[in-house]
Amino acid sequence: MTELISPIDTDPLKALQRAGDYAPYLARLSTDFGQTIGASGAERAFQSAVSQMENVQVSASIDDAMSALRRAKRLGHAALAALDLSGQADLNDVTEGLTVLAETSVAAALRVALAQHNAEGDGLFLLALGKMGGRELNYSSDIDLVAFFDADLFNPDAKEQTRLAERVIRTVIQLLEQHTADGYVFRTDFRLRPDPRSTPIAIPIRRATNYYETLGQNWERMAWIKAAYVAGDRKACDRFLADMQGFVWRQHLDYWAIADVHAIKGMINSQADRSGDEASADVKLGPGGIREIEFFVQTQQIILGGRVPALRTPRTLDGLDALVIEGAVPSKIRDELASAYGFLRAVEHRIQMLADEQTHRLPESDERRAGLAFLCGYKGFNDFVAALDQVRANVHQRYGELFAGEDRKRQTAIDGNLVFTGVETDPGTIETLTRLGFQEPEAVIEAIRNWHRGGIPATRTPRGRELLTALLPDALTAMAETGEADGAFRLFGRFLSGLASGVQPLSMLLSAPTLLQDLIATLALAPEIGVTLARNPSLMESLVSESVQRPAPNVSTEKDFETKLDLYRRWHAEESFLIGHRLLHGQLAARDAASVWSDLADQSIREMAAAAEAETELRFGPAKGKWIIVALGKLGGRELSAYSDLDILVIFDREHHSDAQNWFTRFTQRLITAISADTAAGRLYETDMRLRPSGRAGPVATSIEAFESYHRNEAWTWELMALTRFRVVAGDPDLAARASSLVETFIAEPRASVSLDADILDMRRRLFKEKPPFGAWDLKQCEGGIVDLEFIVQHALLKARNAACWRASISDAVAALSDHGILSRDEARMLERGRAYLHALQQIQRLALGGETPETPKSIGLIDRLARAVAQDGFSAVEAELEQVCGAIAALRCKRIGSLATDS
């Protein structure tokens, strides 16, 4: 279809002069160089321009060198425009001429720069990528360059080789692109170098090779198809290019690499016109544009070229010919695309001739449109656009056929671009992310680019990066569905960054379609779960397993203590995760969660106590008596939530063994290790043994005699309050009954000298002062919160002096106190209602926020889950009910115990 472009005059000089009537840039070139072209001819004028560049003296000053290069470039531009517009040069001639100008000017600039810095040039070289590397430059093209040096050759005695190399290249850039009165030579772009945000502009070969071997991406492999020597040490460059062949051309390209290449395909739409006005379309990046033809060739080159050396050519049209020879493309399609490529490139050149601008878009003003139509040999713009539309439609159809099968395989719910490759931010991707609800799309793009550059362990392998590419569309959709896309993205990034390896977990997410959506929804609701999953991504397998509950492993069959711990920890981590997941997604009611968490803790204590006993007996002989493990606090009341610690106490009966204290101290130490030590498999719980007699000053294991003596004679009121949550979890039944009977006695018959009311009020005031609430959502410490509720019940139990009222559970104790007339029916109903409400909210809050400071929930997902936990229709109703509940509890505390210092 190149015949669609007609010369405006067959005489080069006349063509240039006539074009000047419509193109201001060409008019200036005609004025400055018309006489030269007329006298010697356009071809000789071009050769003269090249010679002028080659003859720039290395001893020239920067200003003189810049002036000489710029004048020579403008002469070369004038000559090539004249040859192009007159039809005396075809597409290959024009792009070759532009490339010769570029490489000659770069070589001259490097010679001058080396001289300016008194540097030897051995080992330093510049490579071209992109259109320059393929010898396909457009009329006002940027040139994509990368600079490398061999540290063994380039000024090896210099103290700072990299800085010297960088200064040389910076001078090259100045010589080429700084605007002066004479204009510029070429705009340079060095962003295709390895990891351009963190690497110097001139890179040691070893560093570059290591990057490409470990972190090189498929889009970079495609870019390196067009790599070519430009200037500097040719031998060093050739060695480097030979080493790069293994990176660019793979003998075997697996499915994921092909999928990654396919994902990169979306890049061609990066600046396509979205207004529907085809007249303003981008002839390079729009549908049916130049990029689609280039990508048609490059994708097949990168997939097939490892096995077919004939495809390893940098030029687009040569690549098309090779694909035909190898039977990958029919000759008819090759002819159509080659003709279209010639036409579109000619149009591209003429767009840029208007004002020497690096643009590929058709002009918007009527004057420039008329000028473009004239330069393309058309009488009017409408006729030109009709021809252009026909070409573009055909190209787009052929391009669409290339990956039609893959498009069907990888359809997603996202309509629009998602391009995170390359070095330029794709405006279409910004538009897509914005439409999905992301408030900071640029930050999202930059973070994903960092992942693709191997910035996190999960993406430091090619497979990890390719899996991520395949996952991203569905992941971003799932983030949008949370209602807080940016927050969900940050949490997913936190999870992803925590993975030690990416292949297994990312493969799992890709293989189970609903798992990814579930994961992101879970992370958005409960960020702490993301930390757990990142440490142990195999937990995700439990979500796709049919079984919800799994029997605990039989650790007694293992002889090694550490093996027992790790075996049980792995099961416990999975079980904890499943409980949290079920609670978070409404499969476990918040009102039932405390008993489930407590059952798991009870079972864990029994299992670890058995392991600790076996280990102690193995090392120190049989047990020196009987023992029990007592739960206190929330564990005692079976009111645990996610991330709760365990208040426990070990009591033993020495049974006439004089050395029992030492044996049970060792047993308790192993028990604490078994429960709370952080091993490779994680930990079970934090433990707190401060509620034992004499606190931290006392032995970790307490004899039953010492327990009785202390609580009869020395215990403080707060220690008697703690005993109201006493519950035996494991150990000898007879000793458990004996200890429980003692506790009944202590609760029912407190010491006459203790002033309960004064002590308890003083404790509550001191606690409120030392641990003031963070706000209304500090459900534990706020006025009328869980601490107030517990104080009310414990105060009532101790005041009642009735063992029949004693229950470790707050709920059970409230019912018993009501039955015995200690609390009125109205008071009991209010307390039970408040307990259920506060505990349900706290279950979700603790699961979502872990140990973070409680604050007013802001997450849409968390707000919704809190409302569902207490069967409310909205967050305002939740807060209104919370205020009412806390107000009633605080009022009862004032009535039965007293007001706090801050109460009015």
JSON list of C-alpha atoms in Angstrom, two decimals, residues 533-716:
[
{"chain": "A", "resi": 533, "resn": "LEU", "atom": "CA", "xyz": [-0.19, -16.00, 55.29]},
{"chain": "A", "resi": 534, "resn": "ALA", "atom": "CA", "xyz": [3.02, -14.40, 54.06]},
{"chain": "A", "resi": 535, "resn": "ARG", "atom": "CA", "xyz": [4.98, -16.33, 56.68]},
{"chain": "A", "resi": 536, "resn": "ASN", "atom": "CA", "xyz": [3.16, -19.56, 55.86]},
{"chain": "A", "resi": 537, "resn": "PRO", "atom": "CA", "xyz": [1.55, -19.36, 52.39]},
{"chain": "A", "resi": 538, "resn": "SER", "atom": "CA", "xyz": [0.76, -23.08, 52.47]},
{"chain": "A", "resi": 539, "resn": "LEU", "atom": "CA", "xyz": [-2.13, -22.15, 54.75]},
{"chain": "A", "resi": 540, "resn": "MET", "atom": "CA", "xyz": [-3.98, -21.05, 51.62]},
{"chain": "A", "resi": 541, "resn": "GLU", "atom": "CA", "xyz": [-4.25, -24.71, 50.70]},
{"chain": "A", "resi": 542, "resn": "SER", "atom": "CA", "xyz": [-6.70, -25.15, 53.57]},
{"chain": "A", "resi": 543, "resn": "LEU", "atom": "CA", "xyz": [-9.13, -22.81, 51.84]},
{"chain": "A", "resi": 544, "resn": "VAL", "atom": "CA", "xyz": [-9.45, -25.07, 48.82]},
{"chain": "A", "resi": 545, "resn": "SER", "atom": "CA", "xyz": [-9.63, -28.26, 50.87]},
{"chain": "A", "resi": 546, "resn": "GLU", "atom": "CA", "xyz": [-13.04, -29.81, 51.42]},
{"chain": "A", "resi": 547, "resn": "SER", "atom": "CA", "xyz": [-12.47, -30.44, 55.12]},
{"chain": "A", "resi": 548, "resn": "VAL", "atom": "CA", "xyz": [-13.05, -27.54, 57.50]},
{"chain": "A", "resi": 549, "resn": "GLN", "atom": "CA", "xyz": [-11.76, -29.25, 60.63]},
{"chain": "A", "resi": 550, "resn": "ARG", "atom": "CA", "xyz": [-8.75, -31.50, 60.77]},
{"chain": "A", "resi": 551, "resn": "PRO", "atom": "CA", "xyz": [-7.78, -33.77, 63.67]},
{"chain": "A", "resi": 552, "resn": "ALA", "atom": "CA", "xyz": [-4.74, -32.63, 65.57]},
{"chain": "A", "resi": 553, "resn": "PRO", "atom": "CA", "xyz": [-1.56, -34.59, 64.82]},
{"chain": "A", "resi": 554, "resn": "ASN", "atom": "CA", "xyz": [-0.58, -37.32, 67.24]},
{"chain": "A", "resi": 555, "resn": "VAL", "atom": "CA", "xyz": [2.65, -35.77, 68.50]},
{"chain": "A", "resi": 556, "resn": "SER", "atom": "CA", "xyz": [3.15, -38.51, 71.10]},
{"chain": "A", "resi": 557, "resn": "THR", "atom": "CA", "xyz": [4.50, -40.77, 68.34]},
{"chain": "A", "resi": 558, "resn": "GLU", "atom": "CA", "xyz": [7.42, -38.41, 67.81]},
{"chain": "A", "resi": 559, "resn": "LYS", "atom": "CA", "xyz": [10.46, -38.90, 70.03]},
{"chain": "A", "resi": 560, "resn": "ASP", "atom": "CA", "xyz": [12.13, -35.54, 69.46]},
{"chain": "A", "resi": 561, "resn": "PHE", "atom": "CA", "xyz": [10.73, -32.63, 71.49]},
{"chain": "A", "resi": 562, "resn": "GLU", "atom": "CA", "xyz": [11.39, -30.02, 68.79]},
{"chain": "A", "resi": 563, "resn": "THR", "atom": "CA", "xyz": [9.77, -32.22, 66.15]},
{"chain": "A", "resi": 564, "resn": "LYS", "atom": "CA", "xyz": [6.67, -32.50, 68.32]},
{"chain": "A", "resi": 565, "resn": "LEU", "atom": "CA", "xyz": [6.49, -28.73, 68.68]},
{"chain": "A", "resi": 566, "resn": "ASP", "atom": "CA", "xyz": [6.88, -28.01, 64.96]},
{"chain": "A", "resi": 567, "resn": "LEU", "atom": "CA", "xyz": [4.38, -30.71, 63.96]},
{"chain": "A", "resi": 568, "resn": "TYR", "atom": "CA", "xyz": [1.73, -29.33, 66.27]},
{"chain": "A", "resi": 569, "resn": "ARG", "atom": "CA", "xyz": [2.52, -25.69, 65.42]},
{"chain": "A", "resi": 570, "resn": "ARG", "atom": "CA", "xyz": [1.91, -26.28, 61.72]},
{"chain": "A", "resi": 571, "resn": "TRP", "atom": "CA", "xyz": [-1.49, -27.82, 62.43]},
{"chain": "A", "resi": 572, "resn": "HIS", "atom": "CA", "xyz": [-2.34, -25.08, 64.94]},
{"chain": "A", "resi": 573, "resn": "ALA", "atom": "CA", "xyz": [-1.43, -22.31, 62.47]},
{"chain": "A", "resi": 574, "resn": "GLU", "atom": "CA", "xyz": [-3.75, -23.80, 59.89]},
{"chain": "A", "resi": 575, "resn": "GLU", "atom": "CA", "xyz": [-6.56, -24.27, 62.41]},
{"chain": "A", "resi": 576, "resn": "SER", "atom": "CA", "xyz": [-6.19, -20.71, 63.73]},
{"chain": "A", "resi": 577, "resn": "PHE", "atom": "CA", "xyz": [-6.23, -19.37, 60.19]},
{"chain": "A", "resi": 578, "resn": "LEU", "atom": "CA", "xyz": [-9.39, -21.31, 59.36]},
{"chain": "A", "resi": 579, "resn": "ILE", "atom": "CA", "xyz": [-11.18, -20.11, 62.49]},
{"chain": "A", "resi": 580, "resn": "GLY", "atom": "CA", "xyz": [-10.24, -16.51, 61.68]},
{"chain": "A", "resi": 581, "resn": "HIS", "atom": "CA", "xyz": [-11.27, -16.92, 58.06]},
{"chain": "A", "resi": 582, "resn": "ARG", "atom": "CA", "xyz": [-14.65, -18.43, 58.98]},
{"chain": "A", "resi": 583, "resn": "LEU", "atom": "CA", "xyz": [-15.26, -15.68, 61.53]},
{"chain": "A", "resi": 584, "resn": "LEU", "atom": "CA", "xyz": [-14.27, -12.97, 59.10]},
{"chain": "A", "resi": 585, "resn": "HIS", "atom": "CA", "xyz": [-16.54, -14.21, 56.34]},
{"chain": "A", "resi": 586, "resn": "GLY", "atom": "CA", "xyz": [-19.58, -14.89, 58.52]},
{"chain": "A", "resi": 587, "resn": "GLN", "atom": "CA", "xyz": [-19.26, -18.69, 58.48]},
{"chain": "A", "resi": 588, "resn": "LEU", "atom": "CA", "xyz": [-18.67, -18.60, 62.25]},
{"chain": "A", "resi": 589, "resn": "ALA", "atom": "CA", "xyz": [-20.93, -16.33, 64.30]},
{"chain": "A", "resi": 590, "resn": "ALA", "atom": "CA", "xyz": [-19.06, -13.77, 66.39]},
{"chain": "A", "resi": 591, "resn": "ARG", "atom": "CA", "xyz": [-21.04, -14.85, 69.48]},
{"chain": "A", "resi": 592, "resn": "ASP", "atom": "CA", "xyz": [-19.67, -18.40, 69.10]},
{"chain": "A", "resi": 593, "resn": "ALA", "atom": "CA", "xyz": [-16.07, -17.50, 68.29]},
{"chain": "A", "resi": 594, "resn": "ALA", "atom": "CA", "xyz": [-14.81, -17.23, 71.89]},
{"chain": "A", "resi": 595, "resn": "SER", "atom": "CA", "xyz": [-15.63, -20.85, 72.69]},
{"chain": "A", "resi": 596, "resn": "VAL", "atom": "CA", "xyz": [-13.99, -22.02, 69.44]},
{"chain": "A", "resi": 597, "resn": "TRP", "atom": "CA", "xyz": [-10.79, -20.07, 70.15]},
{"chain": "A", "resi": 598, "resn": "SER", "atom": "CA", "xyz": [-10.83, -21.32, 73.75]},
{"chain": "A", "resi": 599, "resn": "ASP", "atom": "CA", "xyz": [-11.32, -24.95, 72.72]},
{"chain": "A", "resi": 600, "resn": "LEU", "atom": "CA", "xyz": [-8.27, -24.66, 70.50]},
{"chain": "A", "resi": 601, "resn": "ALA", "atom": "CA", "xyz": [-6.22, -23.14, 73.33]},
{"chain": "A", "resi": 602, "resn": "ASP", "atom": "CA", "xyz": [-7.35, -25.83, 75.81]},
{"chain": "A", "resi": 603, "resn": "GLN", "atom": "CA", "xyz": [-6.40, -28.56, 73.37]},
{"chain": "A", "resi": 604, "resn": "SER", "atom": "CA", "xyz": [-3.05, -26.91, 72.71]},
{"chain": "A", "resi": 605, "resn": "ILE", "atom": "CA", "xyz": [-2.24, -26.69, 76.41]},
{"chain": "A", "resi": 606, "resn": "ARG", "atom": "CA", "xyz": [-3.07, -30.37, 76.93]},
{"chain": "A", "resi": 607, "resn": "GLU", "atom": "CA", "xyz": [-0.97, -31.45, 73.94]},
{"chain": "A", "resi": 608, "resn": "MET", "atom": "CA", "xyz": [2.01, -29.30, 74.90]},
{"chain": "A", "resi": 609, "resn": "ALA", "atom": "CA", "xyz": [1.75, -30.32, 78.56]},
{"chain": "A", "resi": 610, "resn": "ALA", "atom": "CA", "xyz": [1.97, -33.97, 77.51]},
{"chain": "A", "resi": 611, "resn": "ALA", "atom": "CA", "xyz": [4.99, -33.18, 75.33]},
{"chain": "A", "resi": 612, "resn": "ALA", "atom": "CA", "xyz": [6.64, -31.19, 78.13]},
{"chain": "A", "resi": 613, "resn": "GLU", "atom": "CA", "xyz": [6.01, -33.99, 80.64]},
{"chain": "A", "resi": 614, "resn": "ALA", "atom": "CA", "xyz": [7.49, -36.61, 78.33]},
{"chain": "A", "resi": 615, "resn": "GLU", "atom": "CA", "xyz": [10.57, -34.47, 77.70]},
{"chain": "A", "resi": 616, "resn": "THR", "atom": "CA", "xyz": [11.07, -33.73, 81.41]},
{"chain": "A", "resi": 617, "resn": "GLU", "atom": "CA", "xyz": [10.70, -37.40, 82.31]},
{"chain": "A", "resi": 618, "resn": "LEU", "atom": "CA", "xyz": [13.17, -38.33, 79.60]},
{"chain": "A", "resi": 619, "resn": "ARG", "atom": "CA", "xyz": [15.78, -35.97, 81.05]},
{"chain": "A", "resi": 620, "resn": "PHE", "atom": "CA", "xyz": [15.02, -35.98, 84.80]},
{"chain": "A", "resi": 621, "resn": "GLY", "atom": "CA", "xyz": [13.10, -39.12, 85.52]},
{"chain": "A", "resi": 622, "resn": "PRO", "atom": "CA", "xyz": [9.42, -39.74, 86.36]},
{"chain": "A", "resi": 623, "resn": "ALA", "atom": "CA", "xyz": [7.17, -36.92, 87.60]},
{"chain": "A", "resi": 624, "resn": "LYS", "atom": "CA", "xyz": [7.64, -36.12, 91.28]},
{"chain": "A", "resi": 625, "resn": "GLY", "atom": "CA", "xyz": [3.93, -35.93, 92.03]},
{"chain": "A", "resi": 626, "resn": "LYS", "atom": "CA", "xyz": [0.69, -34.83, 90.39]},
{"chain": "A", "resi": 627, "resn": "TRP", "atom": "CA", "xyz": [0.11, -31.61, 88.47]},
{"chain": "A", "resi": 628, "resn": "ILE", "atom": "CA", "xyz": [-2.61, -29.45, 86.95]},
{"chain": "A", "resi": 629, "resn": "ILE", "atom": "CA", "xyz": [-2.58, -26.51, 84.59]},
{"chain": "A", "resi": 630, "resn": "VAL", "atom": "CA", "xyz": [-4.99, -23.74, 85.50]},
{"chain": "A", "resi": 631, "resn": "ALA", "atom": "CA", "xyz": [-6.43, -21.15, 83.12]},
{"chain": "A", "resi": 632, "resn": "LEU", "atom": "CA", "xyz": [-7.12, -17.64, 84.42]},
{"chain": "A", "resi": 633, "resn": "GLY", "atom": "CA", "xyz": [-8.27, -14.42, 82.80]},
{"chain": "A", "resi": 634, "resn": "LYS", "atom": "CA", "xyz": [-10.05, -14.71, 79.45]},
{"chain": "A", "resi": 635, "resn": "LEU", "atom": "CA", "xyz": [-8.86, -18.25, 78.96]},
{"chain": "A", "resi": 636, "resn": "GLY", "atom": "CA", "xyz": [-10.34, -19.19, 82.31]},
{"chain": "A", "resi": 637, "resn": "GLY", "atom": "CA", "xyz": [-13.64, -17.62, 81.30]},
{"chain": "A", "resi": 638, "resn": "ARG", "atom": "CA", "xyz": [-13.47, -19.21, 77.82]},
{"chain": "A", "resi": 639, "resn": "GLU", "atom": "CA", "xyz": [-13.57, -15.75, 76.26]},
{"chain": "A", "resi": 640, "resn": "LEU", "atom": "CA", "xyz": [-10.51, -15.81, 74.00]},
{"chain": "A", "resi": 641, "resn": "SER", "atom": "CA", "xyz": [-10.30, -13.89, 70.75]},
{"chain": "A", "resi": 642, "resn": "ALA", "atom": "CA", "xyz": [-7.72, -13.82, 67.94]},
{"chain": "A", "resi": 643, "resn": "TYR", "atom": "CA", "xyz": [-4.17, -13.12, 69.12]},
{"chain": "A", "resi": 644, "resn": "SER", "atom": "CA", "xyz": [-5.10, -13.50, 72.82]},
{"chain": "A", "resi": 645, "resn": "ASP", "atom": "CA", "xyz": [-2.34, -14.49, 75.21]},
{"chain": "A", "resi": 646, "resn": "LEU", "atom": "CA", "xyz": [-2.81, -17.19, 77.84]},
{"chain": "A", "resi": 647, "resn": "ASP", "atom": "CA", "xyz": [-2.88, -16.60, 81.61]},
{"chain": "A", "resi": 648, "resn": "ILE", "atom": "CA", "xyz": [-1.91, -19.94, 83.11]},
{"chain": "A", "resi": 649, "resn": "LEU", "atom": "CA", "xyz": [-0.74, -21.36, 86.42]},
{"chain": "A", "resi": 650, "resn": "VAL", "atom": "CA", "xyz": [0.96, -24.70, 87.20]},
{"chain": "A", "resi": 651, "resn": "ILE", "atom": "CA", "xyz": [0.07, -26.31, 90.54]},
{"chain": "A", "resi": 652, "resn": "PHE", "atom": "CA", "xyz": [1.59, -29.58, 91.73]},
{"chain": "A", "resi": 653, "resn": "ASP", "atom": "CA", "xyz": [1.21, -31.98, 94.67]},
{"chain": "A", "resi": 654, "resn": "ARG", "atom": "CA", "xyz": [4.67, -33.15, 95.76]},
{"chain": "A", "resi": 655, "resn": "GLU", "atom": "CA", "xyz": [3.37, -36.40, 97.32]},
{"chain": "A", "resi": 656, "resn": "HIS", "atom": "CA", "xyz": [6.34, -36.62, 99.72]},
{"chain": "A", "resi": 657, "resn": "HIS", "atom": "CA", "xyz": [8.94, -36.05, 96.96]},
{"chain": "A", "resi": 658, "resn": "SER", "atom": "CA", "xyz": [11.49, -33.69, 98.45]},
{"chain": "A", "resi": 659, "resn": "ASP", "atom": "CA", "xyz": [12.88, -32.59, 95.07]},
{"chain": "A", "resi": 660, "resn": "ALA", "atom": "CA", "xyz": [9.46, -32.03, 93.44]},
{"chain": "A", "resi": 661, "resn": "GLN", "atom": "CA", "xyz": [9.98, -28.27, 93.13]},
{"chain": "A", "resi": 662, "resn": "ASN", "atom": "CA", "xyz": [12.97, -28.70, 90.81]},
{"chain": "A", "resi": 663, "resn": "TRP", "atom": "CA", "xyz": [11.21, -31.29, 88.65]},
{"chain": "A", "resi": 664, "resn": "PHE", "atom": "CA", "xyz": [8.07, -29.19, 88.22]},
{"chain": "A", "resi": 665, "resn": "THR", "atom": "CA", "xyz": [10.09, -26.03, 87.61]},
{"chain": "A", "resi": 666, "resn": "ARG", "atom": "CA", "xyz": [11.77, -27.82, 84.70]},
{"chain": "A", "resi": 667, "resn": "PHE", "atom": "CA", "xyz": [8.43, -29.17, 83.51]},
{"chain": "A", "resi": 668, "resn": "THR", "atom": "CA", "xyz": [6.90, -25.67, 83.57]},
{"chain": "A", "resi": 669, "resn": "GLN", "atom": "CA", "xyz": [9.84, -24.18, 81.73]},
{"chain": "A", "resi": 670, "resn": "ARG", "atom": "CA", "xyz": [9.42, -26.76, 78.96]},
{"chain": "A", "resi": 671, "resn": "LEU", "atom": "CA", "xyz": [5.69, -26.13, 78.92]},
{"chain": "A", "resi": 672, "resn": "ILE", "atom": "CA", "xyz": [6.26, -22.39, 78.42]},
{"chain": "A", "resi": 673, "resn": "THR", "atom": "CA", "xyz": [8.77, -23.19, 75.66]},
{"chain": "A", "resi": 674, "resn": "ALA", "atom": "CA", "xyz": [6.31, -25.54, 74.00]},
{"chain": "A", "resi": 675, "resn": "ILE", "atom": "CA", "xyz": [3.55, -22.92, 73.99]},
{"chain": "A", "resi": 676, "resn": "SER", "atom": "CA", "xyz": [5.34, -19.63, 73.38]},
{"chain": "A", "resi": 677, "resn": "ALA", "atom": "CA", "xyz": [8.79, -20.25, 71.88]},
{"chain": "A", "resi": 678, "resn": "ASP", "atom": "CA", "xyz": [9.10, -18.90, 68.33]},
{"chain": "A", "resi": 679, "resn": "THR", "atom": "CA", "xyz": [10.39, -21.75, 66.15]},
{"chain": "A", "resi": 680, "resn": "ALA", "atom": "CA", "xyz": [10.68, -22.17, 62.38]},
{"chain": "A", "resi": 681, "resn": "ALA", "atom": "CA", "xyz": [7.01, -23.21, 62.42]},
{"chain": "A", "resi": 682, "resn": "GLY", "atom": "CA", "xyz": [5.95, -20.13, 64.40]},
{"chain": "A", "resi": 683, "resn": "ARG", "atom": "CA", "xyz": [4.54, -20.00, 67.91]},
{"chain": "A", "resi": 684, "resn": "LEU", "atom": "CA", "xyz": [1.26, -21.01, 69.53]},
{"chain": "A", "resi": 685, "resn": "TYR", "atom": "CA", "xyz": [0.53, -18.28, 72.10]},
{"chain": "A", "resi": 686, "resn": "GLU", "atom": "CA", "xyz": [2.15, -15.70, 74.29]},
{"chain": "A", "resi": 687, "resn": "THR", "atom": "CA", "xyz": [1.95, -16.90, 77.90]},
{"chain": "A", "resi": 688, "resn": "ASP", "atom": "CA", "xyz": [1.51, -14.85, 81.07]},
{"chain": "A", "resi": 689, "resn": "MET", "atom": "CA", "xyz": [2.23, -16.45, 84.43]},
{"chain": "A", "resi": 690, "resn": "ARG", "atom": "CA", "xyz": [2.20, -13.28, 86.52]},
{"chain": "A", "resi": 691, "resn": "LEU", "atom": "CA", "xyz": [-0.99, -14.37, 88.29]},
{"chain": "A", "resi": 692, "resn": "ARG", "atom": "CA", "xyz": [0.87, -17.11, 90.19]},
{"chain": "A", "resi": 693, "resn": "PRO", "atom": "CA", "xyz": [1.44, -16.57, 93.95]},
{"chain": "A", "resi": 694, "resn": "SER", "atom": "CA", "xyz": [4.09, -13.90, 94.57]},
{"chain": "A", "resi": 695, "resn": "GLY", "atom": "CA", "xyz": [3.96, -13.00, 90.86]},
{"chain": "A", "resi": 696, "resn": "ARG", "atom": "CA", "xyz": [7.28, -12.79, 89.07]},
{"chain": "A", "resi": 697, "resn": "ALA", "atom": "CA", "xyz": [9.16, -13.28, 92.34]},
{"chain": "A", "resi": 698, "resn": "GLY", "atom": "CA", "xyz": [7.65, -16.69, 92.98]},
{"chain": "A", "resi": 699, "resn": "PRO", "atom": "CA", "xyz": [8.55, -20.04, 91.44]},
{"chain": "A", "resi": 700, "resn": "VAL", "atom": "CA", "xyz": [7.01, -20.80, 88.04]},
{"chain": "A", "resi": 701, "resn": "ALA", "atom": "CA", "xyz": [5.35, -23.92, 89.48]},
{"chain": "A", "resi": 702, "resn": "THR", "atom": "CA", "xyz": [3.43, -23.71, 92.76]},
{"chain": "A", "resi": 703, "resn": "SER", "atom": "CA", "xyz": [2.76, -26.51, 95.21]},
{"chain": "A", "resi": 704, "resn": "ILE", "atom": "CA", "xyz": [-0.82, -26.97, 96.33]},
{"chain": "A", "resi": 705, "resn": "GLU", "atom": "CA", "xyz": [0.26, -26.22, 99.92]},
{"chain": "A", "resi": 706, "resn": "ALA", "atom": "CA", "xyz": [1.91, -22.95, 98.90]},
{"chain": "A", "resi": 707, "resn": "PHE", "atom": "CA", "xyz": [-1.12, -22.06, 96.79]},
{"chain": "A", "resi": 708, "resn": "GLU", "atom": "CA", "xyz": [-3.44, -22.58, 99.75]},
{"chain": "A", "resi": 709, "resn": "SER", "atom": "CA", "xyz": [-1.25, -20.81, 102.27]},
{"chain": "A", "resi": 710, "resn": "TYR", "atom": "CA", "xyz": [-0.68, -17.78, 100.08]},
{"chain": "A", "resi": 711, "resn": "HIS", "atom": "CA", "xyz": [-4.34, -17.21, 99.26]},
{"chain": "A", "resi": 712, "resn": "ARG", "atom": "CA", "xyz": [-5.47, -17.73, 102.84]},
{"chain": "A", "resi": 713, "resn": "ASN", "atom": "CA", "xyz": [-2.93, -15.39, 104.36]},
{"chain": "A", "resi": 714, "resn": "GLU", "atom": "CA", "xyz": [-1.25, -13.10, 101.85]},
{"chain": "A", "resi": 715, "resn": "ALA", "atom": "CA", "xyz": [-3.35, -12.64, 98.71]},
{"chain": "A", "resi": 716, "resn": "TRP", "atom": "CA", "xyz": [-4.33, -9.14, 97.66]}
]
